[in-house]
Each structure stands twice: as structure tokens, then as C-alpha cells.
Coordinates of C-alpha atoms in Angstrom, one line a residue:
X26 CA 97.9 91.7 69.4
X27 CA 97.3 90.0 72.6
X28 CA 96.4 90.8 75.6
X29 CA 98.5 91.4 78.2
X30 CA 98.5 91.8 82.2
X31 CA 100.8 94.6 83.8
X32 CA 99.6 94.4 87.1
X33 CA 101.0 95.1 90.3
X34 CA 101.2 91.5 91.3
X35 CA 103.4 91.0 87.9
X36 CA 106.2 93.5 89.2
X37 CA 109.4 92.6 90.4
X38 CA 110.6 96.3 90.2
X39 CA 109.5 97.7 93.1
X40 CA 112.4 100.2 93.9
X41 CA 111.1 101.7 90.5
X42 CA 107.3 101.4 91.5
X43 CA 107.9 103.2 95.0
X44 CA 110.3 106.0 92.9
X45 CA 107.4 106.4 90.5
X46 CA 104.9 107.0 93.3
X47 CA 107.1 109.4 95.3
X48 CA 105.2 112.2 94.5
X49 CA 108.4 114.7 96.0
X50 CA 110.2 113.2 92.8
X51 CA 110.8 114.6 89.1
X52 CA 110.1 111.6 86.9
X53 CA 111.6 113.0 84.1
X54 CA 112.4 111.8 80.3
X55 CA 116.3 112.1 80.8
X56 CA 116.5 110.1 84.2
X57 CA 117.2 106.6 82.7
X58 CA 118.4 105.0 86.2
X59 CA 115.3 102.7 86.1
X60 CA 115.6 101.8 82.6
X61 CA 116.3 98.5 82.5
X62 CA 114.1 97.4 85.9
X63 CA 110.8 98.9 83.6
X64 CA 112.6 97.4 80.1
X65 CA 113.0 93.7 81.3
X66 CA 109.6 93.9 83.9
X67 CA 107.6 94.8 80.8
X68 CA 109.1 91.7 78.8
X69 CA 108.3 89.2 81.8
X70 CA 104.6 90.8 80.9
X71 CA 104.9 90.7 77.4
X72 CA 107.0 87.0 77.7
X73 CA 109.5 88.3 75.5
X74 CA 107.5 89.1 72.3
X75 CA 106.9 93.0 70.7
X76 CA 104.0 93.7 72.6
X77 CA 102.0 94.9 69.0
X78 CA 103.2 92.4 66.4
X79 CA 104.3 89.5 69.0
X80 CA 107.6 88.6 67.3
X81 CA 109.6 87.5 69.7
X82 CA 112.8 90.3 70.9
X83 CA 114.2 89.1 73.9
X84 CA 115.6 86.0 75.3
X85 CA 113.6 84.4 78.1
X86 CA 117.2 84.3 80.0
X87 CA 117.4 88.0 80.2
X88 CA 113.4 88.4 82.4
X89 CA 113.9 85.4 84.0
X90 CA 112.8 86.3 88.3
X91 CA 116.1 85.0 89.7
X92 CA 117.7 88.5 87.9
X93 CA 116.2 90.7 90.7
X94 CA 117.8 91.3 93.9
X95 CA 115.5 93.2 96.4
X96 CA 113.5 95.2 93.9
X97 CA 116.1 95.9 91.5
X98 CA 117.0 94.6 87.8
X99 CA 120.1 93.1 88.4
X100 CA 121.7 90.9 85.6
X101 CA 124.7 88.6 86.9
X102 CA 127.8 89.2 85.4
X103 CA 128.2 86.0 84.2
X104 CA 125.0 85.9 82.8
X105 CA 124.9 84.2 79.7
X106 CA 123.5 87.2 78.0
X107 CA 123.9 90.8 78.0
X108 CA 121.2 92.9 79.1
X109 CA 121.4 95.2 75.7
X110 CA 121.5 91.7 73.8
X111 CA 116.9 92.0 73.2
X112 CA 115.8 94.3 69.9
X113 CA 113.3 96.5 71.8
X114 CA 112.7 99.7 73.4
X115 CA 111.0 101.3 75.5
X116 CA 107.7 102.6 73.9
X117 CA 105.0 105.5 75.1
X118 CA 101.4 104.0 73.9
X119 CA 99.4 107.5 74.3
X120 CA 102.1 110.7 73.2
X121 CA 100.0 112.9 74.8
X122 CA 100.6 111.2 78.4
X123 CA 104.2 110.5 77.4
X124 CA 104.4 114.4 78.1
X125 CA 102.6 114.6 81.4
X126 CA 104.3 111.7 82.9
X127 CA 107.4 109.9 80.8
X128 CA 107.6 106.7 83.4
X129 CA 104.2 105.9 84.0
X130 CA 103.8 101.9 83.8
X131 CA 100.6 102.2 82.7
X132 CA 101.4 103.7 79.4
X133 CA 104.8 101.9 78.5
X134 CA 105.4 98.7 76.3
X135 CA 108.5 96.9 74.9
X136 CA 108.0 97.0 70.6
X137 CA 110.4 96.1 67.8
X138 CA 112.9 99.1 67.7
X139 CA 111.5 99.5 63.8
X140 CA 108.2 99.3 64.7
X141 CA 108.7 102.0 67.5
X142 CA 110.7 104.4 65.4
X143 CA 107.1 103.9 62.2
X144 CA 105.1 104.8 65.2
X145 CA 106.4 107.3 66.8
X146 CA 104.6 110.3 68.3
X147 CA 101.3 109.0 66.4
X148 CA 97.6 109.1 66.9
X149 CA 96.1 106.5 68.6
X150 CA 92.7 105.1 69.9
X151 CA 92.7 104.5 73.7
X152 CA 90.7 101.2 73.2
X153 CA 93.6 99.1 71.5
X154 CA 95.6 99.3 74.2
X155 CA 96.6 96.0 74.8
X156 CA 96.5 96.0 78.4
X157 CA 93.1 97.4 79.1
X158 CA 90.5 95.3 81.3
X159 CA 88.2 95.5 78.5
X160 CA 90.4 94.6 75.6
X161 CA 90.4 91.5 73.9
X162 CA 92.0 90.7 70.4
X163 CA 88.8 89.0 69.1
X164 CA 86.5 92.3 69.7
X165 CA 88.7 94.4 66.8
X166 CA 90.9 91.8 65.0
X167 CA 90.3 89.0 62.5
X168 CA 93.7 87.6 60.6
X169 CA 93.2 86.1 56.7
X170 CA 95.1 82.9 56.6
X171 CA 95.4 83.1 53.0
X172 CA 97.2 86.5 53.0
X173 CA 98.3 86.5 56.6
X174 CA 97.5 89.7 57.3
X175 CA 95.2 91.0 60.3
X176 CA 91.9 93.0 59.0
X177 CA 89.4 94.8 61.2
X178 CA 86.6 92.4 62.7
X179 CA 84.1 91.8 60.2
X180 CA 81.4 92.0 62.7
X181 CA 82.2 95.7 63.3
X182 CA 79.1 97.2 61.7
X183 CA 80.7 101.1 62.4
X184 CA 82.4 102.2 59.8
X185 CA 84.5 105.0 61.5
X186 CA 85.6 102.1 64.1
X187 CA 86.6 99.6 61.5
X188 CA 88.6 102.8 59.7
X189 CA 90.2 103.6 63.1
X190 CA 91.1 100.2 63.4
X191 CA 92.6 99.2 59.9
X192 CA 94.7 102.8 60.5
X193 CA 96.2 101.3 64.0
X194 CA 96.6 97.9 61.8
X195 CA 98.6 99.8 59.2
X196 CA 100.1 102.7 60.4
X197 CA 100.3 102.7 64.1
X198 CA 100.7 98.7 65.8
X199 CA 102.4 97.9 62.2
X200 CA 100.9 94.3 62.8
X201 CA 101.1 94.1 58.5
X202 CA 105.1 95.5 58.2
X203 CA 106.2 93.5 55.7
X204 CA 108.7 92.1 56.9
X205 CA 106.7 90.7 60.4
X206 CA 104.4 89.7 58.2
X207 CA 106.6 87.5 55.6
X208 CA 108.3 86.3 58.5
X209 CA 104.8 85.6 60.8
X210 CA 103.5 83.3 57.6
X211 CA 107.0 81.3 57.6
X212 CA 106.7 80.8 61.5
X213 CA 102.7 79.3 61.0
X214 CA 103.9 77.1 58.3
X215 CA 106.7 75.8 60.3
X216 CA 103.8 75.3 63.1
X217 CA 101.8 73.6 61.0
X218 CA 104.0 71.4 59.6
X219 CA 105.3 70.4 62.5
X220 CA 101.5 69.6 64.0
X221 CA 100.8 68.2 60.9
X222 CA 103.8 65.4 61.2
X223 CA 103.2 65.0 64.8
X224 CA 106.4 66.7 65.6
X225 CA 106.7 68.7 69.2
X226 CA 107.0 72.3 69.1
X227 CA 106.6 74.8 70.9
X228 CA 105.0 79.0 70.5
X229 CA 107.4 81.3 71.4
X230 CA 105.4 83.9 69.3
X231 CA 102.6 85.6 67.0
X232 CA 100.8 83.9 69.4
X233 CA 97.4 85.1 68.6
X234 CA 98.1 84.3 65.1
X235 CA 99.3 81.2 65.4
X236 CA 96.2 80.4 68.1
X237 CA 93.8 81.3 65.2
X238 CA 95.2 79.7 62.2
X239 CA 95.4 76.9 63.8
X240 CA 92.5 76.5 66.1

């Protein structure tokens, strides 16, 4: 799970940004009018991938910068695709802040609309968040090449943390689903096939994966 930078100098949203810190405003749940300016903002952060598993859910076309028009998303009609045409949604990291304040930017990612409806409302530990100043993928993470399949970092002498961590693996992030996972291995191999015959290619996604297989 990389990391990722949601800062303010990555947002081209900024109607949203100055609605969100109107503090005279209701941000509520059912008030979708800024839906796609946060959806598509978040993908230009996450460069089109699931923000947990990396597999890659939107077209590049669809977050490119020339599709905002003075601080709004604003997709041309002849665009050559449609702004629902991505498989994410939108996704609340911590439940518990989901509740105080739906639209904060600081708590929402784009995920694989499977992996978001596993997750849910579910437990989570505040240090995985993947865009935290102090997270990095190589402090919990370590991925088995042989079984493709991301492990808690062996160097983690605590056992409660490396628990914690294998349950965000399994059961939270869903890095493992097995259907990511089948289809992560095929994408390495094609990599390294590639690499291996000196043909050009180029990583779209499972970037941390694909970065430490390999090196």
C-alpha cells in the first residue's frame, strides 16, 4: 500500500475545499454536489490506482488537470470517457470520523467498490493510513514473492502490532482478496517478462509490489 500525498498543493478542487471550511455550512452525508470534484481529486493523488490494493480503477483521462475549470470538476462533454466509467468509490478510512464529519479530505480515499463494500464500517489502526507523514510501506509490510501475498514486517518484534497488522492485511485493506491477488501475480510476471526480454513497459499499478519483486 503506498504512500500517498493529499496535500493542499495537490488540489484542484478548491470550490469544494473553501465549502468544506465554511464553518456556517452542514457538510452532510446526503449532500453529494461535490462528489465528483473529491472522487477524481483523490485519484490525481492516488494516480488512478485503489488507494489499499493499488490495482488500477480509473483511466488517467478522467483526473487529468485540464478537466477543472476554476475550482470545479468539470468533465467535457466530449470527453472520451464518462466520469462514472472508474470502478471506485468514495471510501471513509476511520468510521468513527466518517460520523463527525462525512467530507473531510483528510479521512477519504478512492478503493475498489468490492474492497469498500469487505470493509465497510470496520476497525482500524490509525497508523496505516496511507497518507500519514509518518507512514511508509516498508515499516509494516513485507510481500512473499513466492506466494504473492503481503505479510506483516518480519522485523516487527510486537506481537499485538504484527496481529493488528496481518488483520488490516486480511480483513480490512484486503491487499490478499483473491482475486487482486491472482491478478497482482499475473501483472509481476508480465513485468518480469517483459524486463527480462528487454521489452519496454511501463507500471500503471501494484506499484509497491511490483517495486519489491523486482528491485
Amino acid at each position: 500500500m503506498q504512500k500517498l500525498d493529499k496535500s493542499i498543493s495537490k488540489i484542484l478542487s478548491t470550490k469544494y475545499m473553501e465549502w468544506l471550511n465554511n464553518p456556517d455550512v452542514k457538510h452532510e452525508g446526503n449532500n453529494r454536489y461535490y462528489y465528483d470534484d473529491v472522487a477524481m481529486n483523490l485519484f490525481r493523488c492516488q494516480s488512478g490506482v485503489c488507494a489499499y490494493t493499488e490495482m488500477f480503477i480509473c483511466p488517467a483521462a478522467l483526473y487529468e488537470e485540464g478537466n477543472w475549470t476554476k475550482g470545479r470538476y468539470n468533465l467535457p462533454e466530449d470527453a472520451e470517457y464518462k466520469r462514472i466509467e472508474h470502478l471506485g468509490e468514495l471510501e471513509h478510512f476511520d468510521p468513527e470520523n466518517k460520523k463527525v464529519q462525512y467530507w473531510n479530505w483528510d479521512n477519504l480515499f478512492m478503493i475498489e467498490s468490492k474492497i469498500n463494500s469487505i470493509k465497510s464500517d470496520a476497525e482500524i489502526v490509525p497508523y496505516l493510513k496511507p497518507d500519514r507523514s509518518d507512514y511508509s510501506p516498508e515499516k509494516y509490510f513485507d510481500y512473499d514473492d513466492e506466494t504473492h501475498r503481503f505479510i506483516p514486517n518480519t522485523n516487527i518484534t510486537d506481537p499485538t502490532k504484527t496481529a493488528e497488522i496481518k488483520n488490516m492485511i486480511d480483513n480490512v485493506l484486503c491487499l490478499n482478496h483473491g482475486t487482486i491477488k491472482n491478478y497482482r501475480e499475473n501483472y509481476i510476471n508480465i513485468i518480469k517478462d517483459k524486463k527480462d526480454r528487454g521489452i519496454p513497459y511501463q507500471i500503471d499499478q501494484f506499484f509497491t509490489a511490483v517495486k519489491w519483486t523486482l528491485g
